[in-house]
Amino acid sequence: MSRPLRADIDLDALRHNYQLACDLAPRSRSLAVIKADAYGHGAVACAHALADLAPAFAVATIEEALALREGGITHPVVLLEGVFEAAEYTLAAQHDFWCAIHSEWQLAALEATELSVPLSCWIKFDSGMHRLGFTAPEAIEAKARLEASGKARDLHLMTHFATADSLTPDYFRQQLAAVQRLAESLELPLCLANSPATLACPEAHGAWNRPGIMLYGADPLEGANEASRRLKPVMTLSTAIIAVREIAIGEPVGYAGRFVAKRPTRIGVIACGYGDGYDRHAVDGTPVLVDGQETVLAGKVSMDMMTVDITGIPEAEVGSRVVLWGMGLDVNRVAASCDTISYTLLTGVLPRVPRFYHGGRLSVVAESGVEASSTHA
Ligand SMILES: *Cc1c(COP(=O)(O)O)cnc(C)c1O
């Protein structure tokens, strides 16, 4: 017997979602964004599952890229923020990592580095996110310097949208127009679309798109777009009831007595807490599924446990299965109850939660030292 908390990862759903990103953008190629350990799903396992579909992957750091190489992934890997130190360029050239170049120091460092082969470079343009990237005149200069350096090949232009997921698209249109103008004058292929733009803005599909969250089945548009309703959840976080309590009217449950019983209440104590990555901001009323029926969190999230109201589910008992998000419970609804977004919940699942992989086309890999399982629980 072991603690029942687990994250089941449906690699067939991952493949389905990646294929949807491709089908929605038939003239683009799609980088599969698997930074932050594939948004908490396990980067090496997800990369293997997508290896025959995706021409290239994208990550945030060279450590993440090297972990893919160690895991046997031979595809090109884009470093979305480029290098953090000049010494990384040598490794990037050795391993065919494609580098974003967003600032003067990265450009100067590349010019000063001896390389065995030229690097694929993706010039990052700040079209309005105002986080990373060059202005238009700087991007024009960067292109000229990269070409003159002999250190770069396959130049691309990339930008990142600040508001592709909002319903007031003016700022989005402004960013799109700016990057399209620049790409035309520079004659460079474009890489623009994140998940929301992949799902809902065909005019922003470039030579390459960069879908991330949608690959994991979380809808960044929260149902506002028809295509996004075809996404399938990849991670199902589930556990079980480990104790049952009968609480009298007026009695509190858990830390600080946040929840107080307004009627005789049956409480199920479940094995999951913020020490597993569940968000402690979850309010009373946050949805959970117990034996397939929806009920709610009652009381503050503890480190290793949570308490849920099972008054309306009389058959619920010690051992009853509890789904925290995934199949049957949209992670966006849980995120809304935590005043956050699906991204933080998925990336926040901590290593102590064993991942079990299903489907896909790989020999099954389990992380966290737990034995692999190829059947659904
Ligand atoms: C993370 C990231 C993406 C993917 O964004 P999603 O909203 O998850 O699709 C795309 N581009 C860049 C530069 C990123 O950092």
JSON list of C-alpha atoms in Angstrom, two decimals, residues 142-248:
[
{"chain": "A", "resi": 142, "resn": "ALA", "atom": "CA", "xyz": [20.65, 42.48, -35.18]},
{"chain": "A", "resi": 143, "resn": "LYS", "atom": "CA", "xyz": [19.83, 40.75, -38.43]},
{"chain": "A", "resi": 144, "resn": "ALA", "atom": "CA", "xyz": [22.64, 42.53, -40.25]},
{"chain": "A", "resi": 145, "resn": "ARG", "atom": "CA", "xyz": [25.15, 41.73, -37.53]},
{"chain": "A", "resi": 146, "resn": "LEU", "atom": "CA", "xyz": [24.11, 38.08, -37.32]},
{"chain": "A", "resi": 147, "resn": "GLU", "atom": "CA", "xyz": [24.50, 37.73, -41.07]},
{"chain": "A", "resi": 148, "resn": "ALA", "atom": "CA", "xyz": [27.89, 39.45, -41.04]},
{"chain": "A", "resi": 149, "resn": "SER", "atom": "CA", "xyz": [29.13, 37.33, -38.12]},
{"chain": "A", "resi": 150, "resn": "GLY", "atom": "CA", "xyz": [29.00, 34.01, -39.94]},
{"chain": "A", "resi": 151, "resn": "LYS", "atom": "CA", "xyz": [27.82, 32.55, -36.61]},
{"chain": "A", "resi": 152, "resn": "ALA", "atom": "CA", "xyz": [24.13, 32.34, -37.49]},
{"chain": "A", "resi": 153, "resn": "ARG", "atom": "CA", "xyz": [21.98, 30.38, -39.90]},
{"chain": "A", "resi": 154, "resn": "ASP", "atom": "CA", "xyz": [18.22, 29.99, -40.50]},
{"chain": "A", "resi": 155, "resn": "LEU", "atom": "CA", "xyz": [17.26, 33.36, -39.06]},
{"chain": "A", "resi": 156, "resn": "HIS", "atom": "CA", "xyz": [13.70, 33.71, -37.81]},
{"chain": "A", "resi": 157, "resn": "LEU", "atom": "CA", "xyz": [11.75, 36.55, -36.30]},
{"chain": "A", "resi": 158, "resn": "MET", "atom": "CA", "xyz": [9.71, 35.87, -33.18]},
{"chain": "A", "resi": 159, "resn": "THR", "atom": "CA", "xyz": [7.48, 37.89, -30.89]},
{"chain": "A", "resi": 160, "resn": "HIS", "atom": "CA", "xyz": [5.16, 37.12, -27.99]},
{"chain": "A", "resi": 161, "resn": "PHE", "atom": "CA", "xyz": [1.58, 38.32, -27.60]},
{"chain": "A", "resi": 162, "resn": "ALA", "atom": "CA", "xyz": [0.49, 39.94, -24.36]},
{"chain": "A", "resi": 163, "resn": "THR", "atom": "CA", "xyz": [-3.26, 39.63, -24.88]},
{"chain": "A", "resi": 164, "resn": "ALA", "atom": "CA", "xyz": [-3.99, 36.84, -27.37]},
{"chain": "A", "resi": 165, "resn": "ASP", "atom": "CA", "xyz": [-6.31, 35.25, -24.80]},
{"chain": "A", "resi": 166, "resn": "SER", "atom": "CA", "xyz": [-8.36, 38.35, -24.04]},
{"chain": "A", "resi": 167, "resn": "LEU", "atom": "CA", "xyz": [-11.60, 39.23, -25.71]},
{"chain": "A", "resi": 168, "resn": "THR", "atom": "CA", "xyz": [-10.52, 42.79, -26.54]},
{"chain": "A", "resi": 169, "resn": "PRO", "atom": "CA", "xyz": [-8.19, 42.17, -29.43]},
{"chain": "A", "resi": 170, "resn": "ASP", "atom": "CA", "xyz": [-7.07, 45.72, -30.24]},
{"chain": "A", "resi": 171, "resn": "TYR", "atom": "CA", "xyz": [-3.69, 45.41, -28.59]},
{"chain": "A", "resi": 172, "resn": "PHE", "atom": "CA", "xyz": [-3.23, 41.97, -30.11]},
{"chain": "A", "resi": 173, "resn": "ARG", "atom": "CA", "xyz": [-3.96, 43.38, -33.60]},
{"chain": "A", "resi": 174, "resn": "GLN", "atom": "CA", "xyz": [-1.47, 46.17, -32.99]},
{"chain": "A", "resi": 175, "resn": "GLN", "atom": "CA", "xyz": [1.27, 43.70, -32.02]},
{"chain": "A", "resi": 176, "resn": "LEU", "atom": "CA", "xyz": [0.46, 41.49, -35.00]},
{"chain": "A", "resi": 177, "resn": "ALA", "atom": "CA", "xyz": [0.60, 44.40, -37.46]},
{"chain": "A", "resi": 178, "resn": "ALA", "atom": "CA", "xyz": [3.94, 45.57, -36.04]},
{"chain": "A", "resi": 179, "resn": "VAL", "atom": "CA", "xyz": [5.61, 42.18, -36.32]},
{"chain": "A", "resi": 180, "resn": "GLN", "atom": "CA", "xyz": [4.21, 41.53, -39.79]},
{"chain": "A", "resi": 181, "resn": "ARG", "atom": "CA", "xyz": [5.55, 44.88, -41.01]},
{"chain": "A", "resi": 182, "resn": "LEU", "atom": "CA", "xyz": [8.97, 44.08, -39.62]},
{"chain": "A", "resi": 183, "resn": "ALA", "atom": "CA", "xyz": [9.03, 40.53, -40.99]},
{"chain": "A", "resi": 184, "resn": "GLU", "atom": "CA", "xyz": [8.19, 41.83, -44.43]},
{"chain": "A", "resi": 185, "resn": "SER", "atom": "CA", "xyz": [11.00, 44.34, -44.44]},
{"chain": "A", "resi": 186, "resn": "LEU", "atom": "CA", "xyz": [13.47, 41.82, -42.99]},
{"chain": "A", "resi": 187, "resn": "GLU", "atom": "CA", "xyz": [12.20, 38.95, -45.17]},
{"chain": "A", "resi": 188, "resn": "LEU", "atom": "CA", "xyz": [12.31, 36.54, -42.27]},
{"chain": "A", "resi": 189, "resn": "PRO", "atom": "CA", "xyz": [9.97, 33.66, -41.40]},
{"chain": "A", "resi": 190, "resn": "LEU", "atom": "CA", "xyz": [7.78, 34.34, -38.39]},
{"chain": "A", "resi": 191, "resn": "CYS", "atom": "CA", "xyz": [7.15, 32.51, -35.14]},
{"chain": "A", "resi": 192, "resn": "LEU", "atom": "CA", "xyz": [4.30, 34.09, -33.22]},
{"chain": "A", "resi": 193, "resn": "ALA", "atom": "CA", "xyz": [1.40, 32.07, -32.00]},
{"chain": "A", "resi": 194, "resn": "ASN", "atom": "CA", "xyz": [1.17, 30.73, -28.46]},
{"chain": "A", "resi": 195, "resn": "SER", "atom": "CA", "xyz": [-1.80, 28.50, -27.53]},
{"chain": "A", "resi": 196, "resn": "PRO", "atom": "CA", "xyz": [-4.56, 31.15, -27.60]},
{"chain": "A", "resi": 197, "resn": "ALA", "atom": "CA", "xyz": [-3.38, 32.48, -30.95]},
{"chain": "A", "resi": 198, "resn": "THR", "atom": "CA", "xyz": [-2.99, 28.93, -32.31]},
{"chain": "A", "resi": 199, "resn": "LEU", "atom": "CA", "xyz": [-6.55, 28.15, -31.26]},
{"chain": "A", "resi": 200, "resn": "ALA", "atom": "CA", "xyz": [-8.31, 31.35, -32.20]},
{"chain": "A", "resi": 201, "resn": "CYS", "atom": "CA", "xyz": [-6.25, 33.60, -34.47]},
{"chain": "A", "resi": 202, "resn": "PRO", "atom": "CA", "xyz": [-5.35, 32.00, -37.80]},
{"chain": "A", "resi": 203, "resn": "GLU", "atom": "CA", "xyz": [-4.01, 35.36, -39.02]},
{"chain": "A", "resi": 204, "resn": "ALA", "atom": "CA", "xyz": [-1.25, 35.03, -36.40]},
{"chain": "A", "resi": 205, "resn": "HIS", "atom": "CA", "xyz": [-0.10, 31.61, -37.59]},
{"chain": "A", "resi": 206, "resn": "GLY", "atom": "CA", "xyz": [3.46, 31.95, -38.87]},
{"chain": "A", "resi": 207, "resn": "ALA", "atom": "CA", "xyz": [6.04, 29.62, -40.34]},
{"chain": "A", "resi": 208, "resn": "TRP", "atom": "CA", "xyz": [6.15, 28.24, -36.81]},
{"chain": "A", "resi": 209, "resn": "ASN", "atom": "CA", "xyz": [3.70, 28.33, -33.91]},
{"chain": "A", "resi": 210, "resn": "ARG", "atom": "CA", "xyz": [4.54, 27.77, -30.24]},
{"chain": "A", "resi": 211, "resn": "PRO", "atom": "CA", "xyz": [1.63, 26.02, -28.53]},
{"chain": "A", "resi": 212, "resn": "GLY", "atom": "CA", "xyz": [2.22, 25.21, -24.85]},
{"chain": "A", "resi": 213, "resn": "ILE", "atom": "CA", "xyz": [-0.69, 24.94, -22.44]},
{"chain": "A", "resi": 214, "resn": "MET", "atom": "CA", "xyz": [-3.11, 23.63, -25.07]},
{"chain": "A", "resi": 215, "resn": "LEU", "atom": "CA", "xyz": [-0.93, 20.54, -25.54]},
{"chain": "A", "resi": 216, "resn": "TYR", "atom": "CA", "xyz": [-1.78, 19.60, -21.96]},
{"chain": "A", "resi": 217, "resn": "GLY", "atom": "CA", "xyz": [-5.49, 20.01, -22.60]},
{"chain": "A", "resi": 218, "resn": "ALA", "atom": "CA", "xyz": [-6.02, 23.17, -20.55]},
{"chain": "A", "resi": 219, "resn": "ASP", "atom": "CA", "xyz": [-8.02, 25.71, -22.52]},
{"chain": "A", "resi": 220, "resn": "PRO", "atom": "CA", "xyz": [-6.48, 29.18, -22.29]},
{"chain": "A", "resi": 221, "resn": "LEU", "atom": "CA", "xyz": [-9.68, 30.64, -23.76]},
{"chain": "A", "resi": 222, "resn": "GLU", "atom": "CA", "xyz": [-11.88, 28.94, -21.18]},
{"chain": "A", "resi": 223, "resn": "GLY", "atom": "CA", "xyz": [-14.44, 27.73, -23.67]},
{"chain": "A", "resi": 224, "resn": "ALA", "atom": "CA", "xyz": [-14.70, 30.96, -25.65]},
{"chain": "A", "resi": 225, "resn": "ASN", "atom": "CA", "xyz": [-13.56, 29.23, -28.83]},
{"chain": "A", "resi": 226, "resn": "GLU", "atom": "CA", "xyz": [-15.03, 26.19, -30.55]},
{"chain": "A", "resi": 227, "resn": "ALA", "atom": "CA", "xyz": [-11.65, 24.59, -31.31]},
{"chain": "A", "resi": 228, "resn": "SER", "atom": "CA", "xyz": [-10.57, 24.74, -27.69]},
{"chain": "A", "resi": 229, "resn": "ARG", "atom": "CA", "xyz": [-13.48, 22.54, -26.69]},
{"chain": "A", "resi": 230, "resn": "ARG", "atom": "CA", "xyz": [-11.80, 19.71, -28.60]},
{"chain": "A", "resi": 231, "resn": "LEU", "atom": "CA", "xyz": [-8.86, 19.65, -26.18]},
{"chain": "A", "resi": 232, "resn": "LYS", "atom": "CA", "xyz": [-8.49, 16.62, -23.93]},
{"chain": "A", "resi": 233, "resn": "PRO", "atom": "CA", "xyz": [-7.01, 16.83, -20.42]},
{"chain": "A", "resi": 234, "resn": "VAL", "atom": "CA", "xyz": [-3.63, 15.13, -20.16]},
{"chain": "A", "resi": 235, "resn": "MET", "atom": "CA", "xyz": [-3.01, 15.09, -16.41]},
{"chain": "A", "resi": 236, "resn": "THR", "atom": "CA", "xyz": [-5.54, 13.67, -13.98]},
{"chain": "A", "resi": 237, "resn": "LEU", "atom": "CA", "xyz": [-4.54, 14.35, -10.38]},
{"chain": "A", "resi": 238, "resn": "SER", "atom": "CA", "xyz": [-6.33, 11.90, -8.13]},
{"chain": "A", "resi": 239, "resn": "THR", "atom": "CA", "xyz": [-6.23, 10.54, -4.62]},
{"chain": "A", "resi": 240, "resn": "ALA", "atom": "CA", "xyz": [-8.55, 8.86, -2.12]},
{"chain": "A", "resi": 241, "resn": "ILE", "atom": "CA", "xyz": [-10.40, 9.48, 1.12]},
{"chain": "A", "resi": 242, "resn": "ILE", "atom": "CA", "xyz": [-8.23, 8.37, 4.05]},
{"chain": "A", "resi": 243, "resn": "ALA", "atom": "CA", "xyz": [-10.63, 9.22, 6.93]},
{"chain": "A", "resi": 244, "resn": "VAL", "atom": "CA", "xyz": [-14.25, 10.26, 7.43]},
{"chain": "A", "resi": 245, "resn": "ARG", "atom": "CA", "xyz": [-15.53, 12.63, 10.13]},
{"chain": "A", "resi": 246, "resn": "GLU", "atom": "CA", "xyz": [-19.05, 13.55, 11.26]},
{"chain": "A", "resi": 247, "resn": "ILE", "atom": "CA", "xyz": [-19.09, 17.24, 12.16]},
{"chain": "A", "resi": 248, "resn": "ALA", "atom": "CA", "xyz": [-21.85, 18.79, 14.29]}
]
